[in-house]
Coordinates of C-alpha atoms in Angstrom, one line a residue:
Chain A
M1 CA -22.8 26.5 19.8
G2 CA -25.5 25.3 21.6
A3 CA -25.4 23.5 25.1
D4 CA -25.4 20.1 23.0
S5 CA -22.4 20.8 20.9
P6 CA -19.9 18.4 21.2
T7 CA -17.1 21.0 21.3
S8 CA -18.5 23.0 23.9
S9 CA -16.4 23.0 27.1
V10 CA -16.7 19.1 27.7
P11 CA -13.9 18.1 30.1
A12 CA -10.7 16.9 28.8
I13 CA -10.6 13.0 28.7
A14 CA -7.4 11.8 30.3
A15 CA -4.7 10.0 28.5
D16 CA -5.3 6.8 30.3
H17 CA -8.9 6.4 30.0
P18 CA -9.4 2.7 29.3
G19 CA -11.5 3.9 25.9
V20 CA -8.5 5.5 24.4
A21 CA -6.7 1.9 23.9
E22 CA -10.1 1.0 22.2
L23 CA -10.2 4.2 20.1
F24 CA -6.7 3.5 18.7
A25 CA -7.3 0.2 18.0
V26 CA -10.4 0.6 16.0
L27 CA -8.6 3.6 14.1
A28 CA -5.7 0.8 13.5
Y29 CA -7.9 -1.7 12.0
G30 CA -9.8 0.9 10.0
E31 CA -6.3 2.1 8.2
I32 CA -5.6 -1.7 7.3
S33 CA -9.0 -2.7 5.8
A34 CA -9.0 0.9 4.1
F35 CA -5.5 -0.5 2.8
Y36 CA -6.8 -3.4 1.3
R37 CA -10.3 -1.9 0.3
L38 CA -8.3 0.6 -1.8
A39 CA -5.9 -1.5 -3.5
E40 CA -8.8 -4.0 -4.3
D41 CA -10.8 -1.3 -5.9
A42 CA -7.9 -0.1 -7.8
R43 CA -8.5 -3.2 -10.1
M44 CA -11.2 -1.6 -11.8
A45 CA -9.0 1.8 -12.5
P46 CA -9.3 2.5 -16.2
T47 CA -6.0 3.9 -16.3
L48 CA -2.4 3.5 -14.8
Q49 CA -2.8 7.0 -13.4
G50 CA -5.9 5.7 -11.3
R51 CA -4.4 2.6 -10.2
V52 CA -1.1 4.7 -8.6
A53 CA -3.6 7.3 -7.2
L54 CA -5.3 4.5 -5.5
A55 CA -2.1 2.8 -4.3
S56 CA -0.7 6.1 -2.9
M57 CA -3.7 6.3 -0.9
A58 CA -3.6 3.1 0.3
A59 CA 0.3 3.6 1.1
A60 CA -0.5 6.7 3.1
E61 CA -3.1 4.3 5.4
M62 CA -0.2 2.1 6.3
G63 CA 1.9 5.0 7.7
H64 CA -0.8 5.9 9.9
F65 CA -1.1 2.5 11.1
E66 CA 2.3 2.4 12.0
T67 CA 1.7 5.4 14.2
L68 CA -0.9 4.1 15.7
H69 CA 0.9 0.6 16.3
R70 CA 3.4 2.5 18.1
A71 CA 1.0 4.3 20.2
L72 CA -0.8 1.3 21.4
T73 CA 2.7 -0.6 21.8
D74 CA 4.1 2.6 23.9
R75 CA 0.9 1.7 26.2
G76 CA 2.0 -1.9 26.5
I77 CA -1.1 -3.1 24.5
E78 CA -0.7 -6.3 22.0
V79 CA -2.0 -4.6 18.7
Y80 CA -3.7 -7.6 17.1
A81 CA -5.5 -8.8 20.5
A82 CA -7.1 -5.1 20.9
M83 CA -8.0 -4.6 17.0
D84 CA -9.9 -8.0 17.2
P85 CA -13.2 -6.9 18.4
F86 CA -13.3 -4.0 15.6
V87 CA -12.9 -6.7 12.8
R88 CA -16.4 -7.6 12.3
A89 CA -17.9 -4.6 12.2
L90 CA -15.4 -2.8 9.9
D91 CA -15.3 -6.1 7.4
A92 CA -19.2 -6.0 7.3
Y93 CA -18.9 -2.0 6.5
H94 CA -16.7 -2.7 3.4
A95 CA -18.6 -5.8 2.4
S96 CA -21.8 -3.7 2.7
T97 CA -20.5 -1.2 0.5
D98 CA -18.4 -3.1 -2.3
P99 CA -18.1 -0.8 -5.1
S100 CA -19.4 -2.1 -8.5
T101 CA -17.6 0.7 -10.5
W102 CA -14.5 2.8 -10.8
L103 CA -16.6 5.9 -9.9
E104 CA -18.3 4.3 -6.7
S105 CA -14.8 3.2 -5.6
L106 CA -13.7 6.8 -5.9
V107 CA -16.8 8.3 -4.3
K108 CA -15.9 5.8 -1.4
A109 CA -12.3 6.4 -0.9
Y110 CA -13.2 10.1 -0.6
V111 CA -16.7 9.9 1.1
G112 CA -16.2 7.0 3.4
D113 CA -12.9 8.2 4.6
G114 CA -14.4 11.7 5.4
I115 CA -17.3 10.2 7.6
A116 CA -14.7 8.4 9.7
A117 CA -12.6 11.4 10.0
D118 CA -15.6 13.5 11.0
F119 CA -16.5 11.1 13.8
Y120 CA -13.1 10.7 15.2
L121 CA -12.0 14.5 14.7
E122 CA -15.3 15.8 16.8
I123 CA -14.2 13.3 19.6
A124 CA -10.6 14.7 19.5
H125 CA -11.5 17.9 20.5
S126 CA -12.1 16.3 24.3
L127 CA -9.2 14.0 24.4
D128 CA -5.7 14.9 26.2
P129 CA -3.7 16.5 23.7
T130 CA -1.0 13.8 23.7
V131 CA -3.8 11.5 22.4
G132 CA -5.9 14.1 20.3
G133 CA -2.8 14.8 18.4
I134 CA -2.3 11.2 17.4
V135 CA -6.1 10.9 16.2
R136 CA -5.5 14.3 14.1
E137 CA -2.3 12.9 12.7
V138 CA -3.7 9.5 11.5
L139 CA -6.9 11.4 10.2
A140 CA -4.8 13.9 8.0
E141 CA -6.0 14.0 4.2
V142 CA -4.1 11.2 2.8
G143 CA -3.5 13.3 -0.4
H144 CA -4.7 12.3 -4.0
S145 CA -8.1 13.5 -3.2
E146 CA -7.8 16.2 -6.0
F147 CA -7.5 13.6 -8.6
V148 CA -10.9 11.9 -7.0
V149 CA -12.7 15.1 -7.4
Q150 CA -11.6 15.8 -10.8
E151 CA -12.4 12.5 -12.1
V152 CA -16.0 12.3 -10.4
R153 CA -16.8 16.0 -11.1
A154 CA -16.2 15.5 -14.8
A155 CA -18.1 11.9 -14.7
V156 CA -21.2 13.5 -13.2
A157 CA -21.1 16.7 -15.2
A158 CA -21.1 14.5 -18.3
S159 CA -24.1 12.2 -17.2
K160 CA -27.3 12.8 -15.3
S161 CA -27.8 9.4 -14.4
E162 CA -24.4 8.6 -13.3
K163 CA -24.9 11.6 -11.2
D164 CA -28.2 9.9 -9.6
R165 CA -26.5 6.8 -9.2
L166 CA -23.7 8.3 -7.3
M167 CA -25.9 10.3 -5.1
L168 CA -27.9 7.2 -3.8
W169 CA -24.4 5.5 -3.6
G170 CA -23.1 8.4 -1.1
R171 CA -26.1 8.1 1.1
R172 CA -25.8 4.6 1.4
L173 CA -22.3 4.9 2.4
L174 CA -23.4 7.3 5.2
G175 CA -26.1 4.9 6.4
E176 CA -23.9 1.9 6.6
A177 CA -21.1 3.8 8.2
I178 CA -23.3 5.1 10.8
T179 CA -24.9 1.6 11.2
Q180 CA -21.8 0.0 11.8
A181 CA -20.6 3.0 14.3
Q182 CA -23.5 2.1 16.4
F183 CA -23.0 -1.4 16.2
V184 CA -19.5 -1.1 17.9
L185 CA -20.5 1.6 20.4
A186 CA -23.1 -0.8 21.5
R187 CA -20.6 -3.4 22.4
R188 CA -17.5 -1.6 23.5
E189 CA -18.3 0.1 27.0
D190 CA -15.0 1.7 27.4
L191 CA -15.0 3.4 24.0
T192 CA -18.7 4.1 24.6
D193 CA -18.0 5.9 27.7
L194 CA -15.2 8.1 26.0
V195 CA -17.6 8.8 23.4
M196 CA -20.3 10.0 25.7
T197 CA -17.7 11.9 27.8
A198 CA -16.4 13.7 24.8
T199 CA -20.0 14.7 23.4
G200 CA -21.0 15.2 26.6
S201 CA -24.6 13.5 26.6
L202 CA -26.8 11.3 24.7
N203 CA -27.9 14.9 22.9
G204 CA -24.3 15.2 22.3
V205 CA -23.9 12.0 20.3
A206 CA -27.0 12.9 18.1
A207 CA -25.5 16.4 17.9
L208 CA -22.1 14.6 16.4
F209 CA -24.1 12.4 14.2
D210 CA -25.9 15.5 12.8
N211 CA -22.7 17.1 12.4
M212 CA -21.6 14.3 10.4
Q213 CA -24.3 14.2 8.0
A214 CA -23.7 18.3 7.3
K215 CA -20.3 17.7 6.5
H216 CA -21.1 14.6 4.3
A217 CA -23.2 17.1 2.3
E218 CA -20.5 19.5 1.8
R219 CA -18.1 16.7 0.6
M220 CA -20.9 15.4 -1.8
A221 CA -21.2 19.0 -3.0
V222 CA -17.3 19.0 -3.6
L223 CA -17.6 16.0 -6.0
G224 CA -20.8 17.8 -7.8
L225 CA -23.2 15.5 -6.2
V226 CA -25.6 18.0 -5.4
Chain B
M1 CA 38.1 -9.3 -9.2
G2 CA 38.6 -10.2 -12.8
A3 CA 38.8 -8.3 -16.0
D4 CA 35.1 -9.1 -16.5
S5 CA 34.0 -8.1 -13.1
P6 CA 31.1 -5.4 -13.6
T7 CA 32.8 -3.3 -10.9
S8 CA 36.4 -3.0 -12.1
S9 CA 37.0 0.3 -13.0
V10 CA 34.4 0.8 -15.4
P11 CA 33.8 4.7 -16.7
A12 CA 30.8 6.4 -14.8
I13 CA 27.7 6.8 -16.8
A14 CA 27.0 10.4 -17.2
A15 CA 23.6 11.7 -15.7
D16 CA 22.1 12.6 -18.9
H17 CA 22.7 9.1 -20.6
P18 CA 19.2 8.3 -22.4
G19 CA 19.3 5.4 -20.5
V20 CA 19.0 6.8 -17.1
A21 CA 15.1 7.7 -17.8
E22 CA 14.3 4.3 -19.0
L23 CA 15.9 2.9 -15.9
F24 CA 14.0 5.1 -13.6
A25 CA 10.8 4.2 -15.5
V26 CA 11.5 0.3 -15.2
L27 CA 12.2 0.7 -11.7
A28 CA 8.9 2.9 -11.1
Y29 CA 6.8 0.5 -12.8
G30 CA 8.3 -2.4 -10.8
E31 CA 7.3 -0.8 -7.7
I32 CA 3.9 -0.3 -8.7
S33 CA 3.5 -3.9 -10.0
A34 CA 5.2 -5.1 -6.6
F35 CA 2.4 -3.0 -4.7
Y36 CA -0.3 -4.6 -6.3
R37 CA 1.2 -8.1 -6.2
L38 CA 1.9 -7.9 -2.4
A39 CA -1.6 -6.5 -2.0
E40 CA -3.2 -9.5 -3.7
D41 CA -1.1 -12.1 -2.4
A42 CA -1.8 -11.1 1.1
R43 CA -5.4 -12.3 0.7
M44 CA -3.6 -15.9 1.5
A45 CA -2.3 -14.6 4.9
P46 CA -3.5 -17.1 7.5
T47 CA -3.4 -14.4 10.3
L48 CA -3.9 -10.7 10.4
Q49 CA -0.2 -10.2 11.3
G50 CA 0.9 -11.8 7.9
R51 CA -2.0 -9.2 5.9
V52 CA 0.1 -6.3 7.7
A53 CA 3.5 -7.3 6.9
L54 CA 2.7 -7.6 3.3
A55 CA 0.7 -4.7 3.4
S56 CA 3.6 -2.4 5.0
M57 CA 6.1 -4.0 2.4
A58 CA 3.6 -2.7 -0.2
A59 CA 3.4 0.7 1.3
A60 CA 7.0 1.0 1.3
E61 CA 7.2 0.2 -2.6
M62 CA 4.7 3.4 -2.9
G63 CA 7.2 5.3 -1.1
H64 CA 10.1 4.6 -3.7
F65 CA 7.4 5.0 -6.6
E66 CA 7.1 8.6 -5.4
T67 CA 11.1 9.1 -5.6
L68 CA 11.0 7.8 -8.9
H69 CA 8.4 10.1 -10.1
R70 CA 10.1 13.0 -8.8
A71 CA 13.4 11.9 -10.5
L72 CA 11.6 11.5 -13.7
T73 CA 9.6 14.4 -13.4
D74 CA 12.6 16.8 -12.8
R75 CA 14.0 15.6 -16.1
G76 CA 10.9 16.5 -17.7
I77 CA 9.7 13.0 -18.6
E78 CA 5.9 12.0 -18.5
V79 CA 6.0 9.2 -16.1
Y80 CA 3.4 7.4 -17.5
A81 CA 4.5 7.3 -21.0
A82 CA 7.9 6.3 -19.9
M83 CA 6.5 3.4 -17.9
D84 CA 4.6 2.3 -20.8
P85 CA 7.1 -0.3 -22.4
F86 CA 7.7 -1.9 -19.4
V87 CA 4.4 -2.7 -18.4
R88 CA 4.2 -6.0 -20.7
A89 CA 7.6 -7.8 -19.6
L90 CA 6.8 -7.0 -15.8
D91 CA 3.2 -8.1 -15.8
A92 CA 4.3 -11.1 -17.7
Y93 CA 6.8 -12.0 -14.7
H94 CA 4.2 -11.4 -12.0
A95 CA 1.7 -13.7 -14.2
S96 CA 4.2 -16.4 -14.8
T97 CA 5.1 -16.6 -11.1
D98 CA 1.7 -16.2 -9.4
P99 CA 2.0 -17.9 -5.9
S100 CA -0.6 -20.6 -5.1
T101 CA 0.3 -20.8 -1.6
W102 CA 0.9 -18.2 1.3
L103 CA 4.5 -19.8 1.8
E104 CA 5.1 -19.2 -2.2
S105 CA 4.1 -15.8 -1.7
L106 CA 6.5 -14.8 1.2
V107 CA 9.3 -16.5 -1.0
K108 CA 8.3 -14.8 -4.0
A109 CA 8.3 -11.2 -1.9
Y110 CA 11.7 -11.9 -0.4
V111 CA 13.5 -13.7 -3.2
G112 CA 12.1 -11.7 -6.3
D113 CA 12.6 -8.1 -4.7
G114 CA 16.5 -9.6 -3.9
I115 CA 16.8 -10.5 -7.6
A116 CA 15.7 -7.1 -8.9
A117 CA 17.8 -5.3 -6.5
D118 CA 20.8 -7.4 -7.3
F119 CA 20.5 -6.7 -11.2
Y120 CA 20.1 -2.9 -10.3
L121 CA 22.6 -2.7 -7.6
E122 CA 25.5 -4.1 -9.9
I123 CA 24.6 -1.6 -12.5
A124 CA 24.5 1.5 -9.7
H125 CA 28.1 1.3 -9.3
S126 CA 28.9 2.6 -12.8
L127 CA 26.2 5.5 -12.4
D128 CA 26.8 9.0 -12.2
P129 CA 26.5 9.6 -8.3
T130 CA 23.2 11.5 -8.2
V131 CA 21.8 8.8 -10.3
G132 CA 23.3 5.9 -8.3
G133 CA 22.0 7.2 -5.2
I134 CA 18.2 7.3 -6.4
V135 CA 18.8 3.9 -7.7
R136 CA 20.3 2.6 -3.9
E137 CA 17.5 4.8 -2.2
V138 CA 14.5 3.0 -4.0
L139 CA 16.3 -0.4 -3.7
A140 CA 16.7 -0.1 0.1
E141 CA 15.1 -3.1 1.9
V142 CA 11.5 -2.5 2.7
G143 CA 11.7 -4.1 5.9
H144 CA 9.6 -6.7 7.6
S145 CA 12.0 -9.2 5.9
E146 CA 12.5 -10.6 9.3
F147 CA 8.9 -11.8 9.5
V148 CA 9.2 -13.6 6.1
V149 CA 12.4 -15.4 7.0
Q150 CA 11.0 -16.5 10.0
E151 CA 7.8 -17.9 8.8
V152 CA 9.5 -19.6 6.0
R153 CA 12.6 -21.0 8.0
A154 CA 9.9 -22.6 10.5
A155 CA 7.9 -24.2 7.5
V156 CA 10.6 -25.6 5.7
A157 CA 11.9 -27.0 9.0
A158 CA 8.8 -28.7 9.9
S159 CA 8.2 -30.3 6.3
K160 CA 10.7 -31.8 3.8
S161 CA 8.0 -31.8 1.0
E162 CA 7.5 -28.1 1.7
K163 CA 11.1 -27.4 1.4
D164 CA 11.2 -29.3 -1.8
R165 CA 8.5 -27.5 -3.3
L166 CA 9.8 -24.2 -2.3
M167 CA 13.2 -24.9 -3.5
L168 CA 11.6 -25.4 -7.2
W169 CA 9.8 -22.2 -6.5
G170 CA 12.7 -20.2 -6.1
R171 CA 14.7 -21.7 -8.8
R172 CA 11.5 -20.6 -11.0
L173 CA 11.5 -17.1 -9.7
L174 CA 15.2 -16.8 -10.7
G175 CA 14.6 -18.2 -14.2
E176 CA 11.4 -16.2 -15.1
A177 CA 13.3 -12.9 -13.7
I178 CA 16.2 -13.4 -16.0
T179 CA 14.1 -14.3 -18.9
Q180 CA 12.0 -10.9 -18.6
A181 CA 14.9 -9.1 -18.0
Q182 CA 16.7 -10.2 -21.2
F183 CA 13.4 -9.4 -22.9
V184 CA 13.5 -6.1 -21.7
L185 CA 17.2 -5.4 -22.6
A186 CA 16.3 -6.9 -26.1
R187 CA 13.9 -4.4 -26.9
R188 CA 15.4 -1.1 -25.0
E189 CA 18.2 0.3 -26.7
D190 CA 19.1 2.9 -24.4
L191 CA 18.8 0.8 -21.5
T192 CA 20.7 -1.9 -23.0
D193 CA 23.6 0.6 -23.8
L194 CA 23.4 1.6 -20.3
V195 CA 23.9 -2.1 -18.9
M196 CA 26.4 -2.7 -21.4
T197 CA 28.5 0.3 -20.6
A198 CA 28.2 -0.5 -16.9
T199 CA 29.3 -4.1 -17.1
G200 CA 31.9 -3.2 -19.5
S201 CA 31.2 -5.7 -22.1
L202 CA 29.2 -8.8 -23.1
N203 CA 31.2 -10.9 -20.5
G204 CA 30.5 -8.4 -18.0
V205 CA 26.6 -8.9 -18.5
A206 CA 27.1 -12.7 -18.3
A207 CA 29.2 -12.0 -15.2
L208 CA 26.3 -10.1 -13.8
F209 CA 23.8 -12.8 -14.2
D210 CA 26.4 -15.2 -12.6
N211 CA 26.6 -13.0 -9.6
M212 CA 23.0 -12.6 -9.4
Q213 CA 22.7 -16.4 -9.3
A214 CA 25.4 -16.6 -6.5
K215 CA 23.5 -14.1 -4.4
H216 CA 20.1 -15.8 -5.0
A217 CA 21.5 -18.9 -3.7
E218 CA 22.8 -17.0 -0.5
R219 CA 19.2 -15.8 -0.2
M220 CA 17.7 -19.0 -0.7
A221 CA 20.0 -20.4 2.4
V222 CA 18.8 -17.6 4.5
L223 CA 15.3 -19.0 3.9
G224 CA 16.5 -22.2 4.9
L225 CA 16.1 -23.5 1.5
V226 CA 19.6 -25.2 0.8

């Protein structure tokens, strides 16, 4: 691991760092917006099995929201006021990556969740264990991804043009996610301070985005998009 | 309790009664359609709190679906094939009671779920305990109804015309639910046999619908709709 690696002996971030509440709040609104995105995308499902798979993923997101709601309330934070600054950026991400086909929605559910999880998990290393534990808990796989992998792999194995389209789609998801993450970081001082402390330096932030790109490529490969 | 009461010393229905799988299947599709109805109605929510309340109720429905999925799979039943005969009636119920306002969607979430629960719980008395336990588990209150009660009570206390409209709406929900229940019973022999056995007689079925009407009136009163 290089000196710039986000995981290299960075000092732990205390549980009362003011960015922690912002971190929980952005995660919390992320769960709600993921819930509604999955529920809406499920309309495109060609089968009842597909609808159920997305509904189950959506339901798991709400379980994670409850965890974050509790964590914020335990800190005396009003949950809805805390989430408010993040509504615009997350809504913008979803609006700019609105799937137009069932396969696009599956790739988004799998790849989009993965990008977000990478970002937060890289930071989690440096958090006080009680805080890091909550972050890891709410980023745990929501399950049913096996269904997504099988559907997408089968479709792209059968159609070169579908594969090309979905590879572009995956690149767009990553690009929009990073754009919105930077937008949030530029506006929330406490959260930015937390991320900078977690990654150690500006170079560390760059390394974090590089790592996210590498993991994104791995996930795309799992879907047969390589 | 009269001789026709559905709960009076009716013999227990064995766990292997063929109607049990149909009962689980109609409950399972009910959970899925409730999930999507709640997720869709939440678009009308005037606040993020309202959206979250409906999302949490929707998520709880999927938890119940998982329970029924397991119960059917344990019996060697293919879940999606088993649900298929009930898709039309439940979709028809939701299509005929599509809320046009946020308050209508709240009343539907509260009153509609209650009507269904009454029907199944009246039958649960007569089921083999392992089967009855599953039915009771998946009909447990999905929570967050306190939010619904407060919102609706405040709105109808403030507006007589809103109250009149929602009282008519509640009556329509009951009517449509009973219509669709009768439609299902007319077409599914095993389930009908189970309901007839549970209620003891045709008079028992009539008494069951009378009980549902009485409990519906109680629930409307809780919402201030009296």
